[in-house]
PDB file of C-alpha atoms in Angstrom:
ATOM      1  CA  UNK A   1       0.225   0.034  -0.156  1.00 50.00           C
ATOM      2  CA  UNK A   2       2.788   2.187   0.748  1.00 52.00           C
ATOM      3  CA  UNK A   3       3.893   1.958  -2.980  1.00 53.00           C
ATOM      4  CA  UNK A   4       0.278   2.892  -4.136  1.00 50.00           C
ATOM      5  CA  UNK A   5       0.292   5.778  -1.917  1.00 48.00           C
ATOM      6  CA  UNK A   6       3.764   6.999  -3.639  1.00 44.00           C
ATOM      7  CA  UNK A   7       2.463   6.436  -6.927  1.00 48.00           C
ATOM      8  CA  UNK A   8      -0.413   8.428  -6.385  1.00 46.00           C
ATOM      9  CA  UNK A   9       1.335  11.187  -4.895  1.00 47.00           C
ATOM     10  CA  UNK A  10       3.584  11.287  -7.731  1.00 43.00           C
ATOM     11  CA  UNK A  11       0.678  11.599 -10.176  1.00 33.00           C
ATOM     12  CA  UNK A  12      -0.406  14.801  -7.984  1.00 38.00           C
ATOM     13  CA  UNK A  13       2.950  16.205  -8.403  1.00 40.00           C
ATOM     14  CA  UNK A  14       3.942  15.889  -4.839  1.00 51.00           C
ATOM     15  CA  UNK A  15       7.321  14.293  -4.984  1.00 52.00           C
ATOM     16  CA  UNK A  16       9.298  17.372  -6.043  1.00 67.00           C
ATOM     17  CA  UNK A  17      13.022  16.741  -5.347  1.00 72.00           C
ATOM     18  CA  UNK A  18      14.660  18.832  -2.464  1.00 75.00           C
ATOM     19  CA  UNK A  19      17.186  21.431  -4.186  1.00 67.00           C
ATOM     20  CA  UNK A  20      19.547  20.815  -1.531  1.00 73.00           C
ATOM     21  CA  UNK A  21      20.046  17.316  -0.410  1.00 84.00           C
ATOM     22  CA  UNK A  22      20.549  17.018   3.377  1.00 89.00           C
ATOM     23  CA  UNK A  23      23.138  15.225   5.356  1.00 94.00           C
ATOM     24  CA  UNK A  24      23.559  14.553   9.006  1.00 96.00           C
ATOM     25  CA  UNK A  25      26.533  13.906  11.023  1.00 96.00           C
ATOM     26  CA  UNK A  26      26.555  13.298  14.649  1.00 98.00           C
ATOM     27  CA  UNK A  27      30.007  13.033  16.236  1.00 98.00           C
ATOM     28  CA  UNK A  28      31.114  11.842  19.628  1.00 98.00           C
ATOM     29  CA  UNK A  29      27.679  12.880  21.081  1.00 98.00           C
ATOM     30  CA  UNK A  30      27.058  12.496  24.755  1.00 97.00           C
ATOM     31  CA  UNK A  31      23.768  13.420  26.191  1.00 97.00           C
ATOM     32  CA  UNK A  32      22.946  13.467  30.141  1.00 94.00           C
ATOM     33  CA  UNK A  33      19.612  13.879  31.757  1.00 89.00           C
ATOM     34  CA  UNK A  34      19.226  14.427  35.558  1.00 86.00           C
ATOM     35  CA  UNK A  35      23.010  13.451  36.085  1.00 86.00           C
ATOM     36  CA  UNK A  36      22.655  10.339  34.346  1.00 92.00           C
ATOM     37  CA  UNK A  37      24.579   9.535  30.906  1.00 95.00           C
ATOM     38  CA  UNK A  38      21.871   8.431  28.429  1.00 94.00           C
ATOM     39  CA  UNK A  39      24.139   8.314  25.316  1.00 96.00           C
ATOM     40  CA  UNK A  40      27.760   8.304  25.277  1.00 96.00           C
ATOM     41  CA  UNK A  41      30.245   9.412  22.552  1.00 97.00           C
ATOM     42  CA  UNK A  42      27.742   8.357  19.843  1.00 97.00           C
ATOM     43  CA  UNK A  43      28.740   8.850  16.130  1.00 98.00           C
ATOM     44  CA  UNK A  44      27.019   8.141  12.910  1.00 98.00           C
ATOM     45  CA  UNK A  45      26.038   9.723   9.464  1.00 97.00           C
ATOM     46  CA  UNK A  46      23.088   9.850   7.371  1.00 97.00           C
ATOM     47  CA  UNK A  47      22.397  11.435   4.128  1.00 95.00           C
ATOM     48  CA  UNK A  48      19.670  12.159   1.552  1.00 95.00           C
ATOM     49  CA  UNK A  49      17.110   9.484   1.017  1.00 96.00           C
ATOM     50  CA  UNK A  50      18.007   7.965   4.060  1.00 97.00           C
ATOM     51  CA  UNK A  51      16.100   6.421   7.161  1.00 98.00           C
ATOM     52  CA  UNK A  52      17.436   6.098  10.587  1.00 98.00           C
ATOM     53  CA  UNK A  53      15.414   3.899  12.987  1.00 98.00           C
ATOM     54  CA  UNK A  54      16.289   4.513  16.880  1.00 98.00           C
ATOM     55  CA  UNK A  55      15.257   1.624  19.069  1.00 96.00           C
ATOM     56  CA  UNK A  56      15.580   0.894  22.844  1.00 94.00           C
ATOM     57  CA  UNK A  57      13.214   0.785  25.969  1.00 93.00           C
ATOM     58  CA  UNK A  58      11.637   3.535  27.728  1.00 91.00           C
ATOM     59  CA  UNK A  59      14.193   5.659  29.491  1.00 91.00           C
ATOM     60  CA  UNK A  60      16.992   4.695  27.054  1.00 93.00           C
ATOM     61  CA  UNK A  61      17.363   8.126  25.689  1.00 95.00           C
ATOM     62  CA  UNK A  62      15.389   7.961  22.261  1.00 96.00           C
ATOM     63  CA  UNK A  63      13.578  11.201  22.889  1.00 96.00           C
ATOM     64  CA  UNK A  64      16.759  12.956  24.300  1.00 96.00           C
ATOM     65  CA  UNK A  65      18.688  11.819  21.208  1.00 97.00           C
ATOM     66  CA  UNK A  66      16.197  13.375  18.831  1.00 97.00           C
ATOM     67  CA  UNK A  67      16.023  16.585  21.062  1.00 96.00           C
ATOM     68  CA  UNK A  68      19.805  17.056  20.821  1.00 97.00           C
ATOM     69  CA  UNK A  69      19.932  16.600  17.057  1.00 96.00           C
ATOM     70  CA  UNK A  70      16.922  19.098  16.922  1.00 95.00           C
ATOM     71  CA  UNK A  71      18.949  21.571  19.085  1.00 94.00           C
ATOM     72  CA  UNK A  72      16.483  21.623  22.039  1.00 94.00           C
ATOM     73  CA  UNK A  73      18.821  19.708  24.371  1.00 95.00           C
ATOM     74  CA  UNK A  74      22.564  20.775  24.658  1.00 95.00           C
ATOM     75  CA  UNK A  75      24.805  17.767  24.622  1.00 96.00           C
ATOM     76  CA  UNK A  76      27.281  17.134  27.297  1.00 95.00           C
ATOM     77  CA  UNK A  77      29.952  16.643  24.531  1.00 97.00           C
ATOM     78  CA  UNK A  78      30.153  16.166  20.668  1.00 97.00           C
ATOM     79  CA  UNK A  79      28.467  18.114  18.080  1.00 95.00           C
ATOM     80  CA  UNK A  80      25.672  17.732  15.351  1.00 96.00           C
ATOM     81  CA  UNK A  81      26.257  18.993  11.875  1.00 94.00           C
ATOM     82  CA  UNK A  82      23.848  19.514   9.258  1.00 93.00           C
ATOM     83  CA  UNK A  83      25.164  19.657   5.684  1.00 86.00           C
ATOM     84  CA  UNK A  84      24.548  21.857   3.538  1.00 79.00           C
ATOM     85  CA  UNK A  85      22.118  23.520   5.745  1.00 75.00           C
ATOM     86  CA  UNK A  86      23.320  27.228   7.130  1.00 72.00           C
ATOM     87  CA  UNK A  87      20.093  27.327   9.300  1.00 80.00           C
ATOM     88  CA  UNK A  88      19.186  23.923  10.506  1.00 78.00           C
ATOM     89  CA  UNK A  89      16.094  24.976  12.395  1.00 79.00           C
ATOM     90  CA  UNK A  90      14.330  26.052   8.754  1.00 83.00           C
ATOM     91  CA  UNK A  91      15.399  22.691   7.341  1.00 90.00           C
ATOM     92  CA  UNK A  92      13.896  20.259   9.837  1.00 93.00           C
ATOM     93  CA  UNK A  93      10.561  19.191  11.136  1.00 95.00           C
ATOM     94  CA  UNK A  94      10.507  17.862  14.869  1.00 96.00           C
ATOM     95  CA  UNK A  95       7.274  15.815  15.442  1.00 97.00           C
ATOM     96  CA  UNK A  96       7.355  14.895  19.141  1.00 95.00           C
ATOM     97  CA  UNK A  97       5.319  12.106  20.733  1.00 92.00           C
ATOM     98  CA  UNK A  98       2.632  14.696  21.992  1.00 94.00           C
ATOM     99  CA  UNK A  99       0.532  16.163  19.064  1.00 97.00           C
ATOM    100  CA  UNK A 100       0.537  19.592  20.018  1.00 95.00           C
ATOM    101  CA  UNK A 101      -3.027  20.550  19.072  1.00 97.00           C
ATOM    102  CA  UNK A 102      -5.470  22.924  20.262  1.00 97.00           C
ATOM    103  CA  UNK A 103      -8.915  21.140  21.315  1.00 98.00           C
ATOM    104  CA  UNK A 104     -11.099  24.079  20.209  1.00 98.00           C
ATOM    105  CA  UNK A 105      -9.369  24.520  16.829  1.00 98.00           C
ATOM    106  CA  UNK A 106     -10.359  22.810  13.657  1.00 98.00           C
ATOM    107  CA  UNK A 107      -8.569  20.682  11.445  1.00 98.00           C
ATOM    108  CA  UNK A 108      -8.558  23.434   8.750  1.00 97.00           C
ATOM    109  CA  UNK A 109      -7.550  26.092  11.273  1.00 97.00           C
ATOM    110  CA  UNK A 110      -4.355  23.988  12.395  1.00 97.00           C
ATOM    111  CA  UNK A 111      -3.474  23.415   8.818  1.00 96.00           C
ATOM    112  CA  UNK A 112      -3.850  27.360   8.009  1.00 94.00           C
ATOM    113  CA  UNK A 113      -1.848  28.292  10.979  1.00 95.00           C
ATOM    114  CA  UNK A 114       1.108  25.843  10.328  1.00 94.00           C
ATOM    115  CA  UNK A 115       1.233  27.266   6.820  1.00 93.00           C
ATOM    116  CA  UNK A 116       1.413  30.709   7.953  1.00 92.00           C
ATOM    117  CA  UNK A 117       3.935  29.777  10.632  1.00 91.00           C
ATOM    118  CA  UNK A 118       6.021  27.554   8.827  1.00 89.00           C
ATOM    119  CA  UNK A 119       5.767  29.049   5.206  1.00 82.00           C
ATOM    120  CA  UNK A 120       7.019  26.693   2.419  1.00 66.00           C
ATOM    121  CA  UNK A 121       5.099  25.722  -0.861  1.00 68.00           C
ATOM    122  CA  UNK A 122       3.027  23.103   0.978  1.00 76.00           C
ATOM    123  CA  UNK A 123      -0.751  22.841   0.157  1.00 89.00           C
ATOM    124  CA  UNK A 124      -2.845  22.776   3.470  1.00 93.00           C
ATOM    125  CA  UNK A 125      -5.876  21.424   2.045  1.00 93.00           C
ATOM    126  CA  UNK A 126      -3.941  18.665  -0.039  1.00 94.00           C
ATOM    127  CA  UNK A 127      -1.912  17.889   3.327  1.00 96.00           C
ATOM    128  CA  UNK A 128      -5.325  17.295   5.075  1.00 97.00           C
ATOM    129  CA  UNK A 129      -6.496  15.321   2.287  1.00 96.00           C
ATOM    130  CA  UNK A 130      -3.411  12.972   2.208  1.00 96.00           C
ATOM    131  CA  UNK A 131      -3.719  12.194   5.958  1.00 97.00           C
ATOM    132  CA  UNK A 132      -7.323  11.198   5.400  1.00 97.00           C
ATOM    133  CA  UNK A 133      -9.265  13.960   7.327  1.00 98.00           C
ATOM    134  CA  UNK A 134     -10.810  15.861   4.436  1.00 97.00           C
ATOM    135  CA  UNK A 135     -14.160  14.784   5.753  1.00 97.00           C
ATOM    136  CA  UNK A 136     -13.485  16.095   9.219  1.00 98.00           C
ATOM    137  CA  UNK A 137     -11.922  19.419   7.975  1.00 97.00           C
ATOM    138  CA  UNK A 138     -14.155  21.585  10.030  1.00 98.00           C
ATOM    139  CA  UNK A 139     -14.381  19.416  13.006  1.00 98.00           C
ATOM    140  CA  UNK A 140     -12.699  20.536  16.383  1.00 98.00           C
ATOM    141  CA  UNK A 141      -9.983  18.493  17.542  1.00 98.00           C
ATOM    142  CA  UNK A 142     -11.677  17.580  20.789  1.00 98.00           C
ATOM    143  CA  UNK A 143     -14.120  15.524  18.579  1.00 98.00           C
ATOM    144  CA  UNK A 144     -11.363  13.497  16.915  1.00 98.00           C
ATOM    145  CA  UNK A 145     -10.275  10.113  18.012  1.00 98.00           C
ATOM    146  CA  UNK A 146      -6.727   9.746  19.037  1.00 98.00           C
ATOM    147  CA  UNK A 147      -5.748   8.396  15.776  1.00 98.00           C
ATOM    148  CA  UNK A 148      -7.170  11.230  13.836  1.00 98.00           C
ATOM    149  CA  UNK A 149      -5.233  13.758  16.157  1.00 98.00           C
ATOM    150  CA  UNK A 150      -2.131  11.802  15.257  1.00 98.00           C
ATOM    151  CA  UNK A 151      -2.875  12.075  11.473  1.00 98.00           C
ATOM    152  CA  UNK A 152      -3.536  15.788  11.845  1.00 98.00           C
ATOM    153  CA  UNK A 153      -0.132  16.247  13.595  1.00 98.00           C
ATOM    154  CA  UNK A 154       1.601  14.438  10.751  1.00 98.00           C
ATOM    155  CA  UNK A 155       0.039  16.559   8.239  1.00 97.00           C
ATOM    156  CA  UNK A 156       2.453  19.305   9.451  1.00 96.00           C
ATOM    157  CA  UNK A 157       5.081  17.563   7.628  1.00 96.00           C
ATOM    158  CA  UNK A 158       3.278  18.060   4.415  1.00 95.00           C
ATOM    159  CA  UNK A 159       2.074  21.595   4.797  1.00 94.00           C
ATOM    160  CA  UNK A 160       5.713  22.925   4.833  1.00 91.00           C
ATOM    161  CA  UNK A 161       8.084  20.610   3.196  1.00 90.00           C
ATOM    162  CA  UNK A 162      11.410  20.408   4.901  1.00 93.00           C
ATOM    163  CA  UNK A 163      14.201  17.877   3.664  1.00 93.00           C
ATOM    164  CA  UNK A 164      14.931  16.592   7.473  1.00 95.00           C
ATOM    165  CA  UNK A 165      12.330  14.925   9.822  1.00 97.00           C
ATOM    166  CA  UNK A 166      12.837  13.858  13.294  1.00 98.00           C
ATOM    167  CA  UNK A 167      10.100  11.800  14.448  1.00 98.00           C
ATOM    168  CA  UNK A 168       9.227  10.612  17.893  1.00 98.00           C
ATOM    169  CA  UNK A 169       7.029   7.626  18.008  1.00 97.00           C
ATOM    170  CA  UNK A 170       5.242   9.055  14.782  1.00 98.00           C
ATOM    171  CA  UNK A 171       2.857   5.772  14.475  1.00 97.00           C
ATOM    172  CA  UNK A 172       1.482   6.410  17.951  1.00 95.00           C
ATOM    173  CA  UNK A 173      -2.295   5.817  18.144  1.00 97.00           C
ATOM    174  CA  UNK A 174      -2.524   5.128  14.267  1.00 97.00           C
ATOM    175  CA  UNK A 175      -4.498   1.845  13.052  1.00 97.00           C
ATOM    176  CA  UNK A 176      -3.339  -0.321  10.392  1.00 97.00           C
ATOM    177  CA  UNK A 177      -4.612   2.162   7.702  1.00 97.00           C
ATOM    178  CA  UNK A 178      -2.733   5.054   9.523  1.00 98.00           C
ATOM    179  CA  UNK A 179       0.582   3.088   9.620  1.00 97.00           C
ATOM    180  CA  UNK A 180       0.355   2.715   5.691  1.00 97.00           C
ATOM    181  CA  UNK A 181      -0.362   6.123   5.185  1.00 97.00           C
ATOM    182  CA  UNK A 182       2.711   6.973   7.274  1.00 98.00           C
ATOM    183  CA  UNK A 183       4.861   4.605   5.387  1.00 97.00           C
ATOM    184  CA  UNK A 184       3.711   6.269   2.115  1.00 97.00           C
ATOM    185  CA  UNK A 185       4.693   9.733   3.525  1.00 97.00           C
ATOM    186  CA  UNK A 186       8.032   8.550   4.468  1.00 97.00           C
ATOM    187  CA  UNK A 187       8.478   6.739   1.406  1.00 97.00           C
ATOM    188  CA  UNK A 188       7.712   9.904  -0.759  1.00 96.00           C
ATOM    189  CA  UNK A 189       9.875  11.959   1.411  1.00 96.00           C
ATOM    190  CA  UNK A 190      12.791   9.691   0.632  1.00 96.00           C
ATOM    191  CA  UNK A 191      12.085   9.582  -2.745  1.00 95.00           C
ATOM    192  CA  UNK A 192      12.391  13.322  -3.107  1.00 94.00           C
ATOM    193  CA  UNK A 193      15.786  13.247  -1.390  1.00 95.00           C
ATOM    194  CA  UNK A 194      14.646  13.815   2.176  1.00 95.00           C
ATOM    195  CA  UNK A 195      16.124  12.398   5.400  1.00 97.00           C
ATOM    196  CA  UNK A 196      14.143  10.858   8.199  1.00 98.00           C
ATOM    197  CA  UNK A 197      15.086   9.819  11.820  1.00 98.00           C
ATOM    198  CA  UNK A 198      12.404   7.918  13.847  1.00 98.00           C
ATOM    199  CA  UNK A 199      12.374   6.708  17.430  1.00 97.00           C
ATOM    200  CA  UNK A 200      10.034   3.732  17.678  1.00 96.00           C
ATOM    201  CA  UNK A 201       9.267   0.983  20.112  1.00 91.00           C
ATOM    202  CA  UNK A 202       8.852  -1.376  17.127  1.00 90.00           C
ATOM    203  CA  UNK A 203       9.875  -1.074  13.710  1.00 93.00           C
ATOM    204  CA  UNK A 204       7.412   1.128  11.425  1.00 94.00           C
ATOM    205  CA  UNK A 205       7.949  -1.624   8.610  1.00 94.00           C
ATOM    206  CA  UNK A 206      10.074   0.827   6.121  1.00 94.00           C
ATOM    207  CA  UNK A 207      13.649  -0.869   5.732  1.00 94.00           C
ATOM    208  CA  UNK A 208      15.974   1.628   7.573  1.00 97.00           C
ATOM    209  CA  UNK A 209      19.545   2.494   6.252  1.00 96.00           C
ATOM    210  CA  UNK A 210      20.747   2.517   9.934  1.00 97.00           C
ATOM    211  CA  UNK A 211      19.427   1.076  13.222  1.00 97.00           C
ATOM    212  CA  UNK A 212      20.494   2.715  16.331  1.00 97.00           C
ATOM    213  CA  UNK A 213      19.688   0.448  19.572  1.00 96.00           C
ATOM    214  CA  UNK A 214      19.886   2.698  22.940  1.00 95.00           C
ATOM    215  CA  UNK A 215      20.043   1.117  26.353  1.00 85.00           C
ATOM    216  CA  UNK A 216      21.548  -2.396  24.984  1.00 67.00           C
TER     217      UNK A 216
END
């Protein structure tokens, strides 16, 4: 189904390649929280079209690693480099395990807000259709199921196209159809030269170029 999704999106012209192909280099990164070292001297590289899957039990540091890469958490040592991005904060999307939605606002209002905040060439209405919420476009978030709320959060990745995705448990609350939709989004992103990193409890189903296991 992910391949069918990708083919349909190509027909719609949604697989435009990113002009600047992204690369990520993590060099001797050490991350500590509450006086405890979660990640020590980690190094790896990922490139355009790649997918990195980060696995490990709760508390192993998966979220902390993503937040350190995003620049939200200062590492104890080491560094993170994005190439050829001069302003990494404008080149990446960070999607946390919380959806970050306003309960009183509608699906349409969220998409329009993100378009204005994040800019870019994405189409808010097309993004909502892609995640399967077109019939609920004027419904407030409080009336959506948990799976629908996660779909709405994922639509932010499509409202403004950015080459690097940092995803924390992206499939949380999704049913089988939602997971297939997510795989299709990931396949499209990679086909356009995008790079994705995802922290997961169990594999998403896409073949990763690199698997990192924390807390082993």
